[in-house]
């Protein structure tokens, strides 16, 4: 398979309508985030990417990447990996609750499919051990022939990536307990090795037999001597670290944002792969023209000259949940939809959120969200085919039902609510009698935005950005061959999710329009954000044609 420089590159350069320019505000990501790491027999580092349904092999010296298991293949949600005694790659699929095996010939098979939250995986003397990263998770030994597992421990508080130490004991961290434990692989009572850490999510051993552990909460890479408990911070990278591996004695760590970092001496680090966006998903612009990017487990502010600034992430205080849709509702405040099926008002600087709807009875796959002139918060519920509204009183009503996979939501200046119906290939307006077609003949419209008299639509399947009049009488294709949606010919398999981290996950290419007329698109196929500008001087604030 060919070596690739990025996770996906469009078949053709982006084509623009006359008078339009395109700028990538953030560069494309090399990976779909970076989760489990393991050094392979060939000396390369194998990187699991659960969000992108992909496994890549990285040459840590050249930075070259090879896709080993691609999106749309048999392996759907790879989170951690290890090599078996015959060289086969064993994979935990976190969101699908499976352990899969990929042979040297590229063929895959499922070893077990009844392990919810399957995560940490390690081999020891030909024996395979797996745990479940969930509240009440299990640690078990798996039969390589697919037989019933032997359970060593139950009711663990979210165990994660683990390894057998030089003393023959199996060491595992727990996120929920904020500690590291060990147990004899043959059974017995577990023993706590270290407590009061920075939320450890991986344990491996260096050549001197010392524990090295990534801390997802603090961003520290910590070394612990299991014989005397002595601790040393090797480096502080960033919150969201996930896993680690050694290559000829050199230490490499992964992070949720896709960065692979080499840990050098004296607290120094080297970026092997830079951080980037995992998707991204929805975009929103505040009244001052500042752009914000929802990226699932992260939420960013973009500032020209500075770039992305993280405002919150999975382990931040007051985090509302995996953010999919977002709309600015004032200085530093947002309404968001989460993959856990909730609509919330979130203020990152105050580290607080208020659930507006869906707390006791979650919605089914929420996507776009917008706030109407009367203050109603309106969101698209893809799973049920309806659009819901949350009134100021807290009352939740159905604005329209019977839609085919609604995704994007936006309001026109006169208060008309518009919805992209991705399954029907159209954008509709909501009226008292139901839904009225505004723009049809689309493939898979997702994100929509309105500025002035212009409706902007991202058609993910057609890979186009369209500008249409609000009466539907005229439309212009601003950009073609956009890096949005799945790669050509790929039918991505849905990620089922695992609460409380995430509900079902899916692609969503968002769009937003700034007050200066700039149109922003989340290029989820390559992990960048695009800024498109009309160089002819058209300004959507004035309702001028795009």
Short mmCIF file of N, CA and C in Angstrom, two decimals, residues 242-315:
data_model
loop_
_atom_site.label_atom_id
_atom_site.label_comp_id
_atom_site.label_asym_id
_atom_site.label_seq_id
_atom_site.Cartn_x
_atom_site.Cartn_y
_atom_site.Cartn_z
N UNK A 242 -2.70 9.88 25.34
CA UNK A 242 -3.45 8.64 25.30
C UNK A 242 -2.61 7.40 25.55
N UNK A 243 -1.44 7.28 24.92
CA UNK A 243 -0.70 6.03 25.01
C UNK A 243 0.77 6.29 24.73
N UNK A 244 1.58 5.24 24.77
CA UNK A 244 3.02 5.39 24.58
C UNK A 244 3.62 4.09 24.09
N UNK A 245 4.82 4.21 23.52
CA UNK A 245 5.57 3.03 23.10
C UNK A 245 7.04 3.40 23.02
N UNK A 246 7.89 2.38 23.03
CA UNK A 246 9.33 2.57 22.90
C UNK A 246 9.80 2.01 21.57
N UNK A 247 10.73 2.72 20.92
CA UNK A 247 11.38 2.26 19.70
C UNK A 247 12.89 2.35 19.94
N UNK A 248 13.54 1.21 20.10
CA UNK A 248 14.99 1.18 20.38
C UNK A 248 15.35 2.09 21.55
N UNK A 249 14.54 2.03 22.59
CA UNK A 249 14.81 2.81 23.79
C UNK A 249 14.30 4.24 23.75
N UNK A 250 13.82 4.70 22.61
CA UNK A 250 13.27 6.04 22.49
C UNK A 250 11.78 6.01 22.81
N UNK A 251 11.30 7.02 23.53
CA UNK A 251 9.93 7.05 24.02
C UNK A 251 9.06 7.96 23.17
N UNK A 252 7.91 7.44 22.74
CA UNK A 252 6.95 8.20 21.94
C UNK A 252 5.57 8.11 22.59
N UNK A 253 4.84 9.23 22.59
CA UNK A 253 3.50 9.27 23.17
C UNK A 253 2.51 9.80 22.14
N UNK A 254 1.24 9.39 22.32
CA UNK A 254 0.17 9.84 21.42
C UNK A 254 -0.79 10.74 22.17
N UNK A 255 -1.61 11.48 21.41
CA UNK A 255 -2.60 12.36 22.00
C UNK A 255 -3.87 12.39 21.18
N UNK A 256 -4.96 12.79 21.84
CA UNK A 256 -6.27 12.82 21.17
C UNK A 256 -6.25 13.68 19.92
N UNK A 257 -5.41 14.74 19.89
CA UNK A 257 -5.40 15.64 18.75
C UNK A 257 -4.53 15.15 17.59
N UNK A 258 -4.05 13.90 17.70
CA UNK A 258 -3.30 13.32 16.59
C UNK A 258 -1.82 13.54 16.64
N UNK A 259 -1.32 14.21 17.68
CA UNK A 259 0.12 14.42 17.73
C UNK A 259 0.83 13.17 18.22
N UNK A 260 2.00 12.92 17.64
CA UNK A 260 2.93 11.91 18.13
C UNK A 260 4.18 12.66 18.55
N UNK A 261 4.57 12.50 19.81
CA UNK A 261 5.65 13.28 20.39
C UNK A 261 6.74 12.37 20.92
N UNK A 262 7.99 12.67 20.59
CA UNK A 262 9.10 11.96 21.19
C UNK A 262 9.51 12.68 22.47
N UNK A 263 9.68 11.93 23.55
CA UNK A 263 10.08 12.48 24.84
C UNK A 263 11.60 12.37 24.94
N UNK A 264 12.25 13.51 24.99
CA UNK A 264 13.70 13.58 25.07
C UNK A 264 14.11 13.80 26.53
N UNK A 265 15.35 13.96 26.78
CA UNK A 265 15.82 14.18 28.15
C UNK A 265 15.57 15.60 28.62
N UNK A 266 15.56 15.77 29.94
CA UNK A 266 15.45 17.10 30.52
C UNK A 266 14.15 17.81 30.26
N UNK A 267 13.05 17.07 30.07
CA UNK A 267 11.75 17.69 29.83
C UNK A 267 11.54 18.13 28.41
N UNK A 268 12.51 17.91 27.53
CA UNK A 268 12.40 18.34 26.14
C UNK A 268 11.58 17.33 25.33
N UNK A 269 10.95 17.83 24.27
CA UNK A 269 10.14 16.98 23.40
C UNK A 269 10.44 17.31 21.94
N UNK A 270 10.06 16.38 21.08
CA UNK A 270 10.15 16.60 19.63
C UNK A 270 8.85 16.15 18.99
N UNK A 271 8.26 17.02 18.19
CA UNK A 271 7.02 16.69 17.50
C UNK A 271 7.34 15.83 16.28
N UNK A 272 6.92 14.58 16.32
CA UNK A 272 7.07 13.69 15.17
C UNK A 272 5.94 13.95 14.18
N UNK A 273 4.72 14.00 14.69
CA UNK A 273 3.55 14.45 13.93
C UNK A 273 2.90 15.58 14.72
N UNK A 274 2.56 16.69 14.07
CA UNK A 274 1.95 17.80 14.81
C UNK A 274 0.51 17.49 15.19
N UNK A 275 0.01 18.23 16.17
CA UNK A 275 -1.38 18.06 16.54
C UNK A 275 -2.27 18.64 15.44
N UNK A 276 -3.52 18.23 15.45
CA UNK A 276 -4.47 18.71 14.45
C UNK A 276 -5.88 18.41 14.89
N UNK A 277 -6.81 18.65 14.02
CA UNK A 277 -8.22 18.38 14.32
C UNK A 277 -8.56 16.94 13.97
N UNK A 278 -9.41 16.34 14.77
CA UNK A 278 -9.82 14.97 14.51
C UNK A 278 -10.85 14.91 13.40
N UNK A 279 -11.86 15.80 13.42
CA UNK A 279 -12.87 15.79 12.38
C UNK A 279 -12.63 16.96 11.41
N UNK A 280 -12.95 18.23 11.60
CA UNK A 280 -13.78 18.87 12.63
C UNK A 280 -15.27 18.70 12.28
N UNK A 281 -16.15 19.20 13.20
CA UNK A 281 -17.59 19.08 13.00
C UNK A 281 -18.20 20.47 12.77
N UNK A 282 -19.02 20.96 13.69
CA UNK A 282 -19.71 22.23 13.45
C UNK A 282 -18.79 23.42 13.68
N UNK A 283 -19.18 24.55 13.07
CA UNK A 283 -18.49 25.83 13.21
C UNK A 283 -19.50 26.89 13.62
N UNK A 284 -19.04 27.89 14.36
CA UNK A 284 -19.90 29.02 14.68
C UNK A 284 -19.04 30.28 14.78
N UNK A 285 -19.64 31.41 14.47
CA UNK A 285 -18.96 32.71 14.52
C UNK A 285 -19.74 33.62 15.45
N UNK A 286 -19.02 34.29 16.38
CA UNK A 286 -19.73 35.18 17.30
C UNK A 286 -19.93 36.57 16.68
N UNK A 287 -20.55 37.46 17.42
CA UNK A 287 -20.91 38.77 16.90
C UNK A 287 -19.69 39.60 16.52
N UNK A 288 -18.52 39.27 17.10
CA UNK A 288 -17.29 39.99 16.77
C UNK A 288 -16.53 39.35 15.62
N UNK A 289 -17.09 38.30 15.04
CA UNK A 289 -16.42 37.65 13.92
C UNK A 289 -15.42 36.59 14.31
N UNK A 290 -15.37 36.19 15.60
CA UNK A 290 -14.43 35.17 16.04
C UNK A 290 -15.00 33.79 15.71
N UNK A 291 -14.15 32.93 15.15
CA UNK A 291 -14.55 31.61 14.72
C UNK A 291 -14.29 30.58 15.81
N UNK A 292 -15.25 29.66 16.01
CA UNK A 292 -15.11 28.58 16.97
C UNK A 292 -15.33 27.25 16.25
N UNK A 293 -14.60 26.23 16.69
CA UNK A 293 -14.58 24.95 16.01
C UNK A 293 -14.93 23.84 17.00
N UNK A 294 -16.00 23.10 16.74
CA UNK A 294 -16.34 21.92 17.53
C UNK A 294 -15.64 20.71 16.92
N UNK A 295 -14.89 20.01 17.75
CA UNK A 295 -14.12 18.87 17.25
C UNK A 295 -14.33 17.64 18.13
N UNK A 296 -15.58 17.42 18.52
CA UNK A 296 -15.89 16.23 19.30
C UNK A 296 -15.42 16.32 20.73
N UNK A 297 -14.24 15.79 21.00
CA UNK A 297 -13.69 15.82 22.36
C UNK A 297 -12.94 17.12 22.66
N UNK A 298 -12.93 18.05 21.71
CA UNK A 298 -12.28 19.35 21.91
C UNK A 298 -13.19 20.46 21.37
N UNK A 299 -12.98 21.66 21.89
CA UNK A 299 -13.66 22.84 21.37
C UNK A 299 -12.63 23.96 21.32
N UNK A 300 -12.48 24.61 20.15
CA UNK A 300 -11.41 25.57 19.93
C UNK A 300 -11.93 26.94 19.51
N UNK A 301 -11.14 27.96 19.80
CA UNK A 301 -11.31 29.29 19.23
C UNK A 301 -10.17 29.50 18.25
N UNK A 302 -10.51 30.09 17.09
CA UNK A 302 -9.47 30.39 16.10
C UNK A 302 -9.22 31.88 16.05
N UNK A 303 -7.94 32.26 16.17
CA UNK A 303 -7.54 33.66 16.09
C UNK A 303 -6.47 33.80 15.01
N UNK A 304 -6.65 34.68 14.02
CA UNK A 304 -5.62 34.86 13.00
C UNK A 304 -4.28 35.22 13.63
N UNK A 305 -3.23 34.58 13.16
CA UNK A 305 -1.90 34.83 13.69
C UNK A 305 -1.56 33.96 14.87
N UNK A 306 -2.56 33.46 15.57
CA UNK A 306 -2.34 32.59 16.73
C UNK A 306 -2.75 31.16 16.43
N UNK A 307 -3.83 31.00 15.70
CA UNK A 307 -4.30 29.67 15.36
C UNK A 307 -5.34 29.19 16.35
N UNK A 308 -5.38 27.89 16.55
CA UNK A 308 -6.37 27.28 17.42
C UNK A 308 -5.98 27.41 18.89
N UNK A 309 -6.96 27.75 19.70
CA UNK A 309 -6.79 27.81 21.15
C UNK A 309 -7.88 26.95 21.78
N UNK A 310 -7.45 25.96 22.55
CA UNK A 310 -8.42 25.05 23.16
C UNK A 310 -9.18 25.76 24.28
N UNK A 311 -10.51 25.74 24.20
CA UNK A 311 -11.35 26.29 25.26
C UNK A 311 -11.87 25.21 26.19
N UNK A 312 -11.89 23.98 25.74
CA UNK A 312 -12.37 22.88 26.57
C UNK A 312 -12.11 21.56 25.89
N UNK A 313 -12.05 20.49 26.71
CA UNK A 313 -11.88 19.15 26.17
C UNK A 313 -12.51 18.15 27.13
N UNK A 314 -12.44 16.89 26.74
CA UNK A 314 -13.15 15.82 27.42
C UNK A 314 -13.00 15.84 28.93
N UNK A 315 -11.81 16.18 29.44
CA UNK A 315 -11.57 16.14 30.88
C UNK A 315 -11.55 17.52 31.52
#
